[in-house]
Short mmCIF file of C-alpha atoms in Angstrom, two decimals:
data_model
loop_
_atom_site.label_atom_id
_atom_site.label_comp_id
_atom_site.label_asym_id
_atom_site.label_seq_id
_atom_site.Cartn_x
_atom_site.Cartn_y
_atom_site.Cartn_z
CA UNK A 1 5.53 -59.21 -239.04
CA UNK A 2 8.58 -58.78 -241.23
CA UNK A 3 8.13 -55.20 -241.26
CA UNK A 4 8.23 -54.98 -237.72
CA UNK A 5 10.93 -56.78 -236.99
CA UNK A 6 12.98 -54.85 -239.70
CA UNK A 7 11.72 -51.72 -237.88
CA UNK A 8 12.54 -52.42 -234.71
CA UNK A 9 15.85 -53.67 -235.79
CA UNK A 10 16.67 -50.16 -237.46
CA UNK A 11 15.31 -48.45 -234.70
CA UNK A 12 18.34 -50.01 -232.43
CA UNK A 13 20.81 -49.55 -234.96
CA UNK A 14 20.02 -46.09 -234.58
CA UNK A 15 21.55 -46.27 -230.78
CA UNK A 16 25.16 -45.15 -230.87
CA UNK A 17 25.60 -48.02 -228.22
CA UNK A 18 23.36 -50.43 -225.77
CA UNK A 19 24.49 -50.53 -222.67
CA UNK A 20 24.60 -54.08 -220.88
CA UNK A 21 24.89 -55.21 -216.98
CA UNK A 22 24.06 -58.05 -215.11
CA UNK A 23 25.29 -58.95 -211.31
CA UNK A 24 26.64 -62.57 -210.15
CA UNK A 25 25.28 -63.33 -206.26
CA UNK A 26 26.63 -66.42 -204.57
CA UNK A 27 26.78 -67.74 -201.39
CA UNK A 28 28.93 -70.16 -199.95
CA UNK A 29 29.46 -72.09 -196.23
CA UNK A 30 32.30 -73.56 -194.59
CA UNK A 31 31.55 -74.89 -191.07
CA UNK A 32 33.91 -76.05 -188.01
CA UNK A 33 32.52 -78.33 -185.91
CA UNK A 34 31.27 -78.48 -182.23
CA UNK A 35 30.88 -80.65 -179.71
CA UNK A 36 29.45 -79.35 -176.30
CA UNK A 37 28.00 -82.46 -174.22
CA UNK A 38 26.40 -79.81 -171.69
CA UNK A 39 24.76 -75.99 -172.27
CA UNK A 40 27.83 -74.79 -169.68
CA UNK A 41 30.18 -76.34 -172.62
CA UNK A 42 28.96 -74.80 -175.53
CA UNK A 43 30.79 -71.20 -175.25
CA UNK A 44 34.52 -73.15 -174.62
CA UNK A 45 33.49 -75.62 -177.30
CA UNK A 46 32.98 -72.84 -179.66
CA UNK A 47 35.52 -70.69 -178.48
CA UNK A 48 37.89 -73.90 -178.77
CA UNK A 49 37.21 -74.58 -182.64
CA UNK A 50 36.32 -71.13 -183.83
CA UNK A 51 38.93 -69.87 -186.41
CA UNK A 52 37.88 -66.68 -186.57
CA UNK A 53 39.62 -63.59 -184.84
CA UNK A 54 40.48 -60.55 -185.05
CA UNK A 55 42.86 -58.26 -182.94
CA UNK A 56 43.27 -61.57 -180.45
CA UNK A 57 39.00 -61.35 -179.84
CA UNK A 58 37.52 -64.61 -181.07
CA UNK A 59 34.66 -64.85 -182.86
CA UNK A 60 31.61 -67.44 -183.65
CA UNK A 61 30.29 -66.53 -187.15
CA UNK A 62 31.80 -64.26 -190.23
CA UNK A 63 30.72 -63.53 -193.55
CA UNK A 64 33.79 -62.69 -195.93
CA UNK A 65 32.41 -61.29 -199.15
CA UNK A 66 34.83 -61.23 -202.38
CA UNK A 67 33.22 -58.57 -205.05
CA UNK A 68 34.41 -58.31 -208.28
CA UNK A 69 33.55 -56.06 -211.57
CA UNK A 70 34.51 -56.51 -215.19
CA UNK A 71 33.62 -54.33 -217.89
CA UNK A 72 34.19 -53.59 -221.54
CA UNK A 73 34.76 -50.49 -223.83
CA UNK A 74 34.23 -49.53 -227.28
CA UNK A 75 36.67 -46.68 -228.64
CA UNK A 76 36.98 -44.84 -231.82
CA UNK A 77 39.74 -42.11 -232.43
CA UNK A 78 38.21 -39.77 -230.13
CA UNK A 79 36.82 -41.15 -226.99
CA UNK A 80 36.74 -44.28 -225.57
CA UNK A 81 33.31 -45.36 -223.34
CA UNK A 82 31.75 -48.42 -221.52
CA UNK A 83 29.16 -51.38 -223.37
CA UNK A 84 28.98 -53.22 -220.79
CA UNK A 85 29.45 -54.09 -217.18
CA UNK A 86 29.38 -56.84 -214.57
CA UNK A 87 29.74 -57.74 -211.33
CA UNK A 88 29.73 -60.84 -209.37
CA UNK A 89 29.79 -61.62 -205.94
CA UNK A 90 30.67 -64.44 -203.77
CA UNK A 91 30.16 -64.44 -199.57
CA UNK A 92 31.53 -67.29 -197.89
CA UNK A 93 29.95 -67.46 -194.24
CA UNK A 94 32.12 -69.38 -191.56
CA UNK A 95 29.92 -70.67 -188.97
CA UNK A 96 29.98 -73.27 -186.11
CA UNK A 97 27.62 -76.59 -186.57
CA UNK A 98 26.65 -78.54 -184.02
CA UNK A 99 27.86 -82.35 -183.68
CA UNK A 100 25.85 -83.75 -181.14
CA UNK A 101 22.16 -84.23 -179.93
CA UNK A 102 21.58 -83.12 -176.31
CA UNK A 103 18.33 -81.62 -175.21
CA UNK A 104 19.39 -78.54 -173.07
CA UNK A 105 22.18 -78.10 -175.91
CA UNK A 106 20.44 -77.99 -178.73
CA UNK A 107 17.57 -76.02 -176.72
CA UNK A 108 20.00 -72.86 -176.55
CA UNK A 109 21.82 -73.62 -180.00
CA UNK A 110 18.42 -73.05 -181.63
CA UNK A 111 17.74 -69.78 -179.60
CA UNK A 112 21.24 -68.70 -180.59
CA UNK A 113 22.00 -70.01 -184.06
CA UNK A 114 19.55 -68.48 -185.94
CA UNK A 115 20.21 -64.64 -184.63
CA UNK A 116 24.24 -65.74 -185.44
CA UNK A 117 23.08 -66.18 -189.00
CA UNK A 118 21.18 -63.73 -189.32
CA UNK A 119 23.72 -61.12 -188.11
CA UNK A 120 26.19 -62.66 -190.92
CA UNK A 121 23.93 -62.17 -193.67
CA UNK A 122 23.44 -58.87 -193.03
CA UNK A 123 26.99 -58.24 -194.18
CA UNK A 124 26.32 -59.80 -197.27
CA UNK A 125 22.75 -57.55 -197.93
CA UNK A 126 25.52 -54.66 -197.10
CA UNK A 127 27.85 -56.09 -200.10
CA UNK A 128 24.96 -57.07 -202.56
CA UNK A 129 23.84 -53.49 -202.63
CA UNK A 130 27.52 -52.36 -202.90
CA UNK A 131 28.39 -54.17 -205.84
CA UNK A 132 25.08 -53.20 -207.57
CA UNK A 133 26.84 -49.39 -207.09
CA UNK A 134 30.02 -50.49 -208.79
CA UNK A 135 27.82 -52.23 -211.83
CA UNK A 136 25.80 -48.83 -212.14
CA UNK A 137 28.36 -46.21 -211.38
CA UNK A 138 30.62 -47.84 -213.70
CA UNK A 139 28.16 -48.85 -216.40
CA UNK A 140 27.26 -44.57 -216.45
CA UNK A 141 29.94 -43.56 -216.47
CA UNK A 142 30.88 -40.75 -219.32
CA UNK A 143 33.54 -41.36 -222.04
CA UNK A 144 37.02 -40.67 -221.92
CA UNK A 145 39.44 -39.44 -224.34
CA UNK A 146 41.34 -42.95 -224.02
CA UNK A 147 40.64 -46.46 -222.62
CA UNK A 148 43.64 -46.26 -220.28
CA UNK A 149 42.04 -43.34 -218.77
CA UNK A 150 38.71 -44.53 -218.50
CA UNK A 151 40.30 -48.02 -217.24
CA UNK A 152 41.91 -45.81 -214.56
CA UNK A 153 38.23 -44.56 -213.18
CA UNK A 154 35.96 -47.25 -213.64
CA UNK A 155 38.82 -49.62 -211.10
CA UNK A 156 38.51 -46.32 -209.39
CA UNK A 157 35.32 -46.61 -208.89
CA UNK A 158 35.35 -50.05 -207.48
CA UNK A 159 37.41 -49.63 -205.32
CA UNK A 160 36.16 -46.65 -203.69
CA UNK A 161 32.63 -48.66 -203.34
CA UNK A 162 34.88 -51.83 -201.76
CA UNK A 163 36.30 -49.40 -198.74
CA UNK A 164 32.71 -48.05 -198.46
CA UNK A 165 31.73 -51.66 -197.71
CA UNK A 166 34.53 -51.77 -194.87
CA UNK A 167 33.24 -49.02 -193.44
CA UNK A 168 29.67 -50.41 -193.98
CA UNK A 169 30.72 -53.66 -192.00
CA UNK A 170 32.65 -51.98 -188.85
CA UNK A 171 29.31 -49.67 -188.08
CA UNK A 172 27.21 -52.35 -188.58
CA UNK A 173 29.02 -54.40 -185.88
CA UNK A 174 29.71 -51.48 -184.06
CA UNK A 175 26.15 -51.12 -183.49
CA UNK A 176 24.91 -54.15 -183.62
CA UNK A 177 27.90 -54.67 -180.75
CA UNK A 178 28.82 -57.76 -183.46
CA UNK A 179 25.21 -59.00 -183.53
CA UNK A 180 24.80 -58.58 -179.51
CA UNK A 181 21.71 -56.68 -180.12
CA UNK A 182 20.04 -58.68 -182.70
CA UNK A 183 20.51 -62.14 -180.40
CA UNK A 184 23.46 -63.33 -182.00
CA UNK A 185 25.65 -63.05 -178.48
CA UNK A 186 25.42 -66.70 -177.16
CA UNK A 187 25.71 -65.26 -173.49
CA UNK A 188 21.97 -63.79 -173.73
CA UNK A 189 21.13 -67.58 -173.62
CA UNK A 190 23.35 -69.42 -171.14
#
């Protein structure tokens, strides 16, 4: 067993340099409260408390997802290339809850509610696959004659992936009309 282990020790060594990568996925809520006493009260209730908008259009539900990427180098006097690299990713969804307990309310709400989630966490499947891209592009790519330079492409990199995911969100809710067609419009219900 020694043996082994001393051969498959040497056999690593051999390996100018191990590559390493891992990715960080987390999801958090924050919720703003609503109180409709009546189905005809739950769209001003919403619209009311909501604190999302954009361009003066309100809106019930958003996912903001944060990605980050770190990595590290190894250089000699020649080149300078990537051991490892990381990512981690945190989506905060913002999304209404319901504070009371009336039957033609919560009727619709549970139509509704569900398709609103569901819309918002298809942003963050667009940004989990995104920041997997950074951690691979970045963790292949090739040396560079200095660490400044290869500093300079690997943030690159990221950042090139992070206005992909822009564009990945605005045709997704161009589309999905902002999750009209997938149910998440609360006037299909009313």
């Amino acid at each position: 067993m020694k043996l082994l282990l001393l051969f498959m020790f040497g056999a690593l060594s051999i390996i100018p340099s191990l590559v390493l990568a891992k990715n960080s996925v987390s999801e958090s809520y924050e919720f703003y409260s609503v109180y409709p006493h009546s189905k005809s009260e739950i769209l001003s209730s919403l619209n009311n408390k909501t604190t999302i908008s954009k361009d003066g259009e309100k809106f019930h539900g958003y996912a903001y997802s944060d990605v980050k990427w770190n990595y590290r180098w190894k250089y000699n006097k020649k080149s300078c290339w990537i051991t490892s690299a990381n990512t981690v990713l945190n989506t905060t969804y913002t999304l209404p809850k319901l504070g009371t307990n009336i039957d033609d309310v919560n009727e619709i709400w549970n139509q509704w509610y569900p398709n609103l989630v569901y819309h918002e966490k298809g942003h963050h499947k667009f940004a989990t696959k995104i920041a997997r891209k950074i951690q691979h592009a970045i963790v292949n790519m090739p040396s560079e004659s200095t660490c400044s330079k290869l500093d300079k492409k690997a943030n690159a990199i990221g950042h090139a992936y992070m206005s992909e995911l822009g564009d990945l969100n605005s045709e997704y809710d161009k589309q999905t009309i902002h999750g009209e067609t997938q149910g998440a419009s609360l006037f299909s219900y009313l």
